[in-house]
Short mmCIF file of C-alpha atoms in Angstrom, two decimals:
data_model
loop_
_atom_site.label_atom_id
_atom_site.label_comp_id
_atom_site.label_asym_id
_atom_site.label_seq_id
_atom_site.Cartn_x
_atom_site.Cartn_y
_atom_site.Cartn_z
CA UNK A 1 -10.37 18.25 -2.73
CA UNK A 2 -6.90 16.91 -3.86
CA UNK A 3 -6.99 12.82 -4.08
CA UNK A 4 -6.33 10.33 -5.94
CA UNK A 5 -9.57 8.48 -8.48
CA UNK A 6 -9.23 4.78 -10.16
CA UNK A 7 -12.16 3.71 -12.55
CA UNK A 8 -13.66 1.37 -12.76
CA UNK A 9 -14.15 0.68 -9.51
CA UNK A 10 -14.97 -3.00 -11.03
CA UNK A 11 -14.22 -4.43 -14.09
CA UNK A 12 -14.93 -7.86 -15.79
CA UNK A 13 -12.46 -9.24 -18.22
CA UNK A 14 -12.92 -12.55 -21.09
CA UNK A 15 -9.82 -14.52 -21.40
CA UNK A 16 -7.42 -13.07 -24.14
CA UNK A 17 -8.91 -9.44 -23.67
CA UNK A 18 -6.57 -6.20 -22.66
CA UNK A 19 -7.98 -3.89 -20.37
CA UNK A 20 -6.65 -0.62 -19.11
CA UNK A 21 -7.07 0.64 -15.43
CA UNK A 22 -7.20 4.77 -15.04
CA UNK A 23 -5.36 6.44 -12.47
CA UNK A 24 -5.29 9.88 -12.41
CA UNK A 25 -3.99 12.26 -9.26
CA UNK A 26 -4.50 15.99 -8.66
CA UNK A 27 -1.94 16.19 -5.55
CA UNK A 28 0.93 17.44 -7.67
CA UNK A 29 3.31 14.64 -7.35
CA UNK A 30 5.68 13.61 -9.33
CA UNK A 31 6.05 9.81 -8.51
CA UNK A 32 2.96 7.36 -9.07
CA UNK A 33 3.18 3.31 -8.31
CA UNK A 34 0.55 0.56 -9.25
CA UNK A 35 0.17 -2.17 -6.89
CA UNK A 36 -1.66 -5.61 -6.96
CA UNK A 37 -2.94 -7.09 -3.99
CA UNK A 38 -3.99 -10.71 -3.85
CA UNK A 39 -6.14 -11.87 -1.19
CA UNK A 40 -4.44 -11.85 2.35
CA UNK A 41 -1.26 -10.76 0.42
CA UNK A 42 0.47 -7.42 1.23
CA UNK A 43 1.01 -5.13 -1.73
CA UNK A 44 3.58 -6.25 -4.57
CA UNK A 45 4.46 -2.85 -7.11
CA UNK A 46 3.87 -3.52 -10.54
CA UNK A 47 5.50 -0.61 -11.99
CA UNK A 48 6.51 3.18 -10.93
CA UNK A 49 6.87 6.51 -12.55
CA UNK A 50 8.97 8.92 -10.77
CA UNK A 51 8.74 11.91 -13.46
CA UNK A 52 6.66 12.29 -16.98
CA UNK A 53 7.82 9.95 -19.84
CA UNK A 54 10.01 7.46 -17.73
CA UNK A 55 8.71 4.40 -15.85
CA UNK A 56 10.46 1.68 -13.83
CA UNK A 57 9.77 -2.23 -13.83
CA UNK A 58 8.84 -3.00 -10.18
CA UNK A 59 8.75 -6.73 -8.82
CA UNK A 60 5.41 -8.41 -10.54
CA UNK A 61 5.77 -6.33 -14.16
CA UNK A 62 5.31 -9.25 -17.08
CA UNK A 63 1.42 -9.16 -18.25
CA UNK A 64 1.26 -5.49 -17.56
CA UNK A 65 2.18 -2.47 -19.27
CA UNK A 66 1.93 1.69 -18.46
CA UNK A 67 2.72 5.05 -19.59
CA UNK A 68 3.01 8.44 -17.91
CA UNK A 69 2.25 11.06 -20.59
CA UNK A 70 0.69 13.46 -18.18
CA UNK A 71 1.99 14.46 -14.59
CA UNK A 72 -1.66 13.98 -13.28
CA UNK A 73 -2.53 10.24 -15.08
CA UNK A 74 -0.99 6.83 -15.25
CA UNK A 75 -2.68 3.92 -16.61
CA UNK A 76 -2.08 0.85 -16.00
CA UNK A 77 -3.16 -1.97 -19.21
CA UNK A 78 -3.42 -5.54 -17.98
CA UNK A 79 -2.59 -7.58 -21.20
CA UNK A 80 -3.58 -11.04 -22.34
CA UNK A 81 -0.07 -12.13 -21.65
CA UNK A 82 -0.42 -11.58 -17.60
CA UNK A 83 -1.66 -15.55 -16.93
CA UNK A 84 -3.41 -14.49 -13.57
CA UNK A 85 -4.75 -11.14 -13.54
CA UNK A 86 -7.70 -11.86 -11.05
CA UNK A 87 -6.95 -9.13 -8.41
CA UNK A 88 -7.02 -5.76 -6.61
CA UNK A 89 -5.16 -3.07 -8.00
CA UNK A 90 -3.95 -0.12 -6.39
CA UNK A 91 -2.37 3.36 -8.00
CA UNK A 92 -0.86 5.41 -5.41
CA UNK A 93 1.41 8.96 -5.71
CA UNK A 94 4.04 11.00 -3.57
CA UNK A 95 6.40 13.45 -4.25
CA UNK A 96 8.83 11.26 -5.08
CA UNK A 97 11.79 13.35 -3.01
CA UNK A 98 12.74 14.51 0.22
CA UNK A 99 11.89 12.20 3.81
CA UNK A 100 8.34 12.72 3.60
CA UNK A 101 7.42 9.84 1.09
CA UNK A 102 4.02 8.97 2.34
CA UNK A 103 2.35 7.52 -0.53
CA UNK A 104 -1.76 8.08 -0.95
CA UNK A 105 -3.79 5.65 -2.56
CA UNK A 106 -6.47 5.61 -4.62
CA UNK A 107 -9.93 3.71 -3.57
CA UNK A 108 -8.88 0.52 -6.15
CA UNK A 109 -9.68 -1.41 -8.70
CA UNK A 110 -11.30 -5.32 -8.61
CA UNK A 111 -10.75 -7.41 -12.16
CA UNK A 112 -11.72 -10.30 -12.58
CA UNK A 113 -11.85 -12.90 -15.57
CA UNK A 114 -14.43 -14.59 -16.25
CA UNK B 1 16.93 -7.35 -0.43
CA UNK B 2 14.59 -5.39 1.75
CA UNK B 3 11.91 -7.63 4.69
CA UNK B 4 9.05 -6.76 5.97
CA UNK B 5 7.37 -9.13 8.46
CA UNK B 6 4.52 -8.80 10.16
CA UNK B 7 2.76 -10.35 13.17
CA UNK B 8 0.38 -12.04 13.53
CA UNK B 9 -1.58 -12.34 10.50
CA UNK B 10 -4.73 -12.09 12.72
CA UNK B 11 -5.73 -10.74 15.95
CA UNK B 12 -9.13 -11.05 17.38
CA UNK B 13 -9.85 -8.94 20.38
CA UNK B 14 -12.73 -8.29 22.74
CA UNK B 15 -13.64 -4.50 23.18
CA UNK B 16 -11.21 -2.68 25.28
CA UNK B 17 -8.85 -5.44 25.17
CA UNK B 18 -5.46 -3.59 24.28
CA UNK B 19 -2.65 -5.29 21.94
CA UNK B 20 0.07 -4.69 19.98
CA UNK B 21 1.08 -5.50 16.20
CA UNK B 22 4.50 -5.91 15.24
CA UNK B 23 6.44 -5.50 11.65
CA UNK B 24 10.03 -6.62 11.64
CA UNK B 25 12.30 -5.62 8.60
CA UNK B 26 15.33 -6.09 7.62
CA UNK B 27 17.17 -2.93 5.52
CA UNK B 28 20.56 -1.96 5.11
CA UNK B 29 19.45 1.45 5.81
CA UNK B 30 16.37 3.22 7.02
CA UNK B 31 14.81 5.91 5.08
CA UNK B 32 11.17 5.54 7.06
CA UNK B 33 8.60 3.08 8.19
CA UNK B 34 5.01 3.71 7.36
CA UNK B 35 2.01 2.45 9.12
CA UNK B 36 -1.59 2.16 6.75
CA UNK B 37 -4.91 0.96 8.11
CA UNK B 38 -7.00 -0.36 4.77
CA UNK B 39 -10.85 -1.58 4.85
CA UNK B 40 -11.85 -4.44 3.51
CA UNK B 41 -12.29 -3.37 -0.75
CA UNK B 42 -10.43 -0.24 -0.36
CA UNK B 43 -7.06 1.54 -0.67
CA UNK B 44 -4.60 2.05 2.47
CA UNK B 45 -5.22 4.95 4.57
CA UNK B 46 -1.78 6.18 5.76
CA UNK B 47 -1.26 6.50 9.88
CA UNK B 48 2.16 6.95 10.78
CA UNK B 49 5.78 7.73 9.23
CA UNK B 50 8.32 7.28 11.77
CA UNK B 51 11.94 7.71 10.80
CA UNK B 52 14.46 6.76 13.91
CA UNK B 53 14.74 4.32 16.33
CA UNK B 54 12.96 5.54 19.51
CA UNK B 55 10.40 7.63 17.62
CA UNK B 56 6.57 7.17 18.80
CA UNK B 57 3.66 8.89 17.15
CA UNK B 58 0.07 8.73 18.13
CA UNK B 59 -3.18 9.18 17.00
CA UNK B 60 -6.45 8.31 18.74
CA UNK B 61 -6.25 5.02 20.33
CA UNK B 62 -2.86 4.06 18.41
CA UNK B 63 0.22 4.50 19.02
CA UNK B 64 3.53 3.57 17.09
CA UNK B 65 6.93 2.82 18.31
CA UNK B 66 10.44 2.03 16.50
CA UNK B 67 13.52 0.24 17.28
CA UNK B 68 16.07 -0.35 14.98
CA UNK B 69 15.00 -3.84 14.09
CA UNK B 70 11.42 -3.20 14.32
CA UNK B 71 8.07 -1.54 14.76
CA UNK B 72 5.18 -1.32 17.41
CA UNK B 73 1.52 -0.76 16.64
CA UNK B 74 -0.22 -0.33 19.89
CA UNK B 75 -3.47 -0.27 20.07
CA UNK B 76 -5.31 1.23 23.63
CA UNK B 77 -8.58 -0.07 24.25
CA UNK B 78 -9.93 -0.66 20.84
CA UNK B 79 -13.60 -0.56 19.55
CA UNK B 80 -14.99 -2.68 16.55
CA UNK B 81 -14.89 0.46 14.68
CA UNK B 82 -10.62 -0.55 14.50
CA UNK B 83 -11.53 -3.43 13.17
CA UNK B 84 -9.21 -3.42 9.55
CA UNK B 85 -6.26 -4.82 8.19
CA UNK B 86 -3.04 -2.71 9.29
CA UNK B 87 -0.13 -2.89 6.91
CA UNK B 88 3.70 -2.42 7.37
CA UNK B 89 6.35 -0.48 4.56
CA UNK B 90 9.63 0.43 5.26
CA UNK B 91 11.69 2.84 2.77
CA UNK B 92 15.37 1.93 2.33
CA UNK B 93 18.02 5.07 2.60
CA UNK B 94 19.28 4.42 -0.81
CA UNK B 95 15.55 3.09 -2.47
CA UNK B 96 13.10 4.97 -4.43
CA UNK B 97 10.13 2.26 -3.41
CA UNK B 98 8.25 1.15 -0.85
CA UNK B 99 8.38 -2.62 0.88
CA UNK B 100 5.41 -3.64 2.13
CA UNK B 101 4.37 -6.42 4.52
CA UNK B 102 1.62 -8.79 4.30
CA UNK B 103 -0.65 -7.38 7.08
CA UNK B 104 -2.52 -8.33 10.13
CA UNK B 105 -5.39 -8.69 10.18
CA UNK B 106 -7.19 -6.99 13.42
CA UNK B 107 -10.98 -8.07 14.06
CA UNK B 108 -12.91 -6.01 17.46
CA UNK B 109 -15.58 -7.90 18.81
CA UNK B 110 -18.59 -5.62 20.60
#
């Protein structure tokens, strides 16, 4: 079955640490997003990759950092410099061209730190 | 600089009681508006794409309308099993990215 996977599933942080979140997609699709979702917030895009080796800054990008080196993965590493990381991330593909742009998400990602 | 508003942020309804949600946006062009139910600790689940004004889809007891200022979610009788939070995102002509709006919150009571 083609989907999208994020591990952990939960993941505990100290103060000061990095951490890196796994995304990884077997759809084919070019284009792959990371979102953060605060509690009773809609989604705000952290950063985007529409094609291997080339990422865009979306609106909440400072703390955070990614690379696409593969079509299929793009992780997402929450650094010691992002002040509030506490949160639900999301990672999410689509084919990046044409009208159809539904985007499929993966099943998410709770940090916290402690 | 794309909007996406939706109302309200909650909605409780008795079973069977029908409503609708609404998302207003504000774009200078329309690419598509997408409708996502998402459980509580999990990712969206997409519903709907709908791309011009006057467009409906439908799917079970939901339906989805567009004008050119903003978007329907109807739902037809619902059961607790609806109960979720149903999110908003609207694709500018020119834009690359998705806008997304805050939610509502829908809770069925049996």
């Amino acid at each position: 079955d083609g989907g999208i996977t994020q591990s952990p599933k939960y993941l505990f942080r100290k103060e000061g640490q990095n951490v890196t979140l796994s995304c990884e997609q077997n759809l084919n699709h070019d284009a792959m997003y990371w979102y953060r979702q605060d509690p009773g917030q809609g989604l705000r895009l952290i950063y985007y990759s529409q094609i291997v080796n080339d990422f865009q800054k979306g609106d909440i990008a400072e703390g955070y950092s990614v690379s696409r080196e593969k079509k299929e993965s793009f992780p997402l590493t929450v650094t010691s410099a992002q002040k509030n990381p506490t949160a639900f991330y999301l990672c999410a593909s689509d084919t990046g061209a044409g009208p159809f742009n539904e985007q499929f998400f993966g099943p998410g990602t709770r940090l916290t730190v402690l | 600089e794309d909007q996406v508003t939706q109302s309200p942020e909650a909605l409780r309804l008795q079973e069977g009681e029908s409503s609708s949600l609404n998302c207003s946006y504000t774009v200078s062009g329309l690419r598509g508006l997408f409708w996502y139910r998402q459980d509580p600790g999990k990712g969206p689940e997409f519903l709907f794409t709908l791309y011009s004004a006057g467009e409906e889809k439908e799917k079970e007891r939901l339906k989805a309308t567009l004008t050119k200022k903003e978007s329907f979610l109807h739902i037809t009788a619902p059961k607790p099993e609806d109960s979720a939070t149903y999110l908003c995102a609207v694709l500018e002509t020119s834009g690359s990215r998705l806008t997304f709006g805050e939610g509502t919150q829908l809770t069925v009571n049996p």
